[in-house]
Amino acid sequence: MIYLSQLLGNPVLDADGEKVGTVSDLGIATGEVFPRITSLAFMGPGRTPIMISWRKFVDTYDEHEVHLKAIATDLRFSYLQPDEVLLARDILNKQIVDTHGMRVVRVNDLKLSDTSSTQLRLLGAEVGARGILRTLHPALERVALRLARTFGHPLPERIIAWNYMDLVERDLSNVKLSVSHKTLDDMHPADIADIIERLDPRLRGQVFAQLDDEQRASAMAEFDDDAMAAELMGSLDETDASRMLSEMDPDDAAELVSELDYDKAEKLLRLMGVQEQRAIRQLLGYRESTAGRIMTSEVATVGEGATVADAVEMLRGLDDDFEEVRYVYLVDEAGKLAGVVPLRGLIVSAPETPLSELATVDLITASPEDDQEAVAENIAKYNLLAMPVVADDGRLLGIVTVDDALDVMEEEHAEDLRVAGGSADGEASEHGGELVWLLRRNVWFFLWLVVVAVGALATGGLIPLVEVLLACAALPIALVLADDSVSYVTNFFLENDPDDEDAPSMVGFTFKGLLLGVALGALDVLLAMALTNVIFAGSPTGP
Amino acid sequence: MSGALTAGFLGAAVAIFVSFASSPVYLAILRRREERNQETSGFALSVVAMLVTVAVFGVTLVALAGPLGMLA
């Protein structure tokens, strides 16, 4: 095996052994599972960039030099073909999508197969630390490997095979990368959204623009970061943006529109169809964090006198992009919810069966003004796939589906974790997480060090260093307890809802806090007295 | 020397009391931010509480340095 980093900068020698330049890049033909190296690019005399055919002119190569078959004057220049990519220029140090592991990675080096003496093929991209070290200097990689082995943690290569790579800098998007290539286009919208969120901001719009309307709409609904989704939407032209909004479920579209500024939102809504526009405007009328905001108005309903056959007929007539149907709802002439029939009931019953015989009439419903979290908890509690949202007069307004409830739960959980001082971002804890964790857990220690240093400098020798250290000896206790006091607050905050009648009162909380402060402060003073007596007992400088 | 140790512990005692006494303030901040749908980091709150502690500790220490003979 040989790496691109080992070839770059090597001298290129002609058949007479004369140096004609230094290797600057390699071209590959992209339409293969393991692409062949097709061109050699090198810097000729006077830094002239030259490209020649690998097959025609390269005789041998290793990590020290490249030997050509011909003398310098016989070389014929070639040009990059439409299906060719330059490894150093287009792939090295660039972000790529690992379509197998569904993540964004940076290419630190490229691994080539040199099993044949003349033919060189690209195996994949090295995305781990070894690639970086090798690129800096091969000796660094060797030292790191030896050290890692000594400490029992071998440093594995992290290679992504070419057929699992997708380039995100889509200047090359017209290049078909591989015959069996899996690209972003084949991935699930949730994975596409994850990948776009992890990209450099400048690349996000570029990649997003490559998706078709349906993919954009699906991916947009999956973004965790609403502000980023709105920003991406801003990068589209207005017709595209409004078409994408029309493709989205009304609840997702409403959430996105609420992130836009008023003028932009109005403009996009006006470009949409009347029906979609009305559905989104209706949802936007409800307060944030209420069931009304996350419900969808796309509900499968039939009259309360309908039969199974009527319901099936209605389902067949729904648009392809209609919200996933889990239940069929029965409504009376005034639009009031009269019952609900699960899909299974329709499948196993005879067509002429009246739905009223199958329907559950003892319904669990939500009001559009109910808190989202309470609705999500009820969906989990009653094992529902969707919960109907009804107005005060019993009219069916929409449904909150289990996937939206899960999103609410996930957001609440992430928020609680953040308040509790943890990190809701799994990736962050994966990359360099130990160091961040160490810093977070020991902030008190760094603050203590700073105070001691500032104290020693500020007194300028007026007070001896030993006295400064003694004066600061109790500070860690105060710092750790300050951290604990915040935990006391955050625990209370997470456990008690201020609107809950049974929750402890603010007066009680304040009183308990004061008591704790007095008790722990007194304990600290007692400790001071005990230490002074023990350390300075019998000392002439004692108190 | 014992003056420095005593002053430090007294400073810490005052800072501990202030930390717990100000817990209703932190709770009010958390609740107000939640009402406005703003996210709050518990880590940031901890750092703020520790910085307040350092400030209270510093002020108390400076106030006690003279009476407890640290500057003698």
Tab-separated table of C-alpha atoms in Angstrom, chain B residues 12-70:
chain	number	residue	atom	x	y	z
B	12	ALA	CA	-15.533	30.958	52.098
B	13	ALA	CA	-18.341	30.778	54.701
B	14	VAL	CA	-19.810	34.077	53.469
B	15	ALA	CA	-19.475	32.948	49.828
B	16	ILE	CA	-21.201	29.618	50.612
B	17	PHE	CA	-24.071	31.436	52.287
B	18	VAL	CA	-24.434	33.830	49.324
B	19	SER	CA	-24.428	30.909	46.857
B	20	PHE	CA	-27.338	29.131	48.532
B	21	ALA	CA	-29.149	32.335	49.427
B	22	SER	CA	-29.148	33.357	45.780
B	23	SER	CA	-30.667	30.081	44.567
B	24	PRO	CA	-34.135	31.703	44.119
B	25	VAL	CA	-32.501	34.170	41.714
B	26	TYR	CA	-31.108	31.343	39.568
B	27	LEU	CA	-34.463	29.557	39.672
B	28	ALA	CA	-36.236	32.724	38.555
B	29	ILE	CA	-33.755	33.124	35.686
B	30	LEU	CA	-34.297	29.514	34.567
B	31	ARG	CA	-38.069	29.860	34.656
B	32	ARG	CA	-38.120	33.187	32.856
B	33	ARG	CA	-35.857	31.858	30.115
B	34	GLU	CA	-38.039	28.808	29.713
B	35	GLU	CA	-41.105	31.002	29.337
B	36	ARG	CA	-39.333	32.797	26.511
B	37	ASN	CA	-38.302	29.468	24.970
B	38	GLN	CA	-34.626	30.272	25.510
B	39	GLU	CA	-32.224	27.460	26.246
B	40	THR	CA	-30.093	27.669	29.362
B	41	SER	CA	-26.881	25.807	29.963
B	42	GLY	CA	-26.458	24.406	33.448
B	43	PHE	CA	-22.710	24.596	32.965
B	44	ALA	CA	-22.924	28.333	32.262
B	45	LEU	CA	-25.000	28.791	35.433
B	46	SER	CA	-22.356	26.899	37.433
B	47	VAL	CA	-19.582	29.076	36.052
B	48	VAL	CA	-21.541	32.239	36.896
B	49	ALA	CA	-22.168	30.936	40.444
B	50	MET	CA	-18.459	30.185	40.875
B	51	LEU	CA	-17.452	33.626	39.597
B	52	VAL	CA	-19.876	35.222	42.082
B	53	THR	CA	-18.293	33.070	44.790
B	54	VAL	CA	-14.818	34.262	43.826
B	55	ALA	CA	-16.007	37.885	43.946
B	56	VAL	CA	-17.673	37.510	47.360
B	57	PHE	CA	-14.692	35.598	48.693
B	58	GLY	CA	-12.300	38.295	47.424
B	59	VAL	CA	-14.289	41.171	48.903
B	60	THR	CA	-14.645	39.420	52.289
B	61	LEU	CA	-10.964	38.567	52.364
B	62	VAL	CA	-9.947	42.149	51.623
B	63	ALA	CA	-12.349	43.377	54.316
B	64	LEU	CA	-10.931	40.928	56.880
B	65	ALA	CA	-7.265	41.234	55.931
B	66	GLY	CA	-6.678	44.266	58.158
B	67	PRO	CA	-8.645	43.234	61.262
B	68	LEU	CA	-7.142	39.704	61.235
B	69	GLY	CA	-3.582	40.981	60.961
B	70	MET	CA	-2.744	39.712	57.463
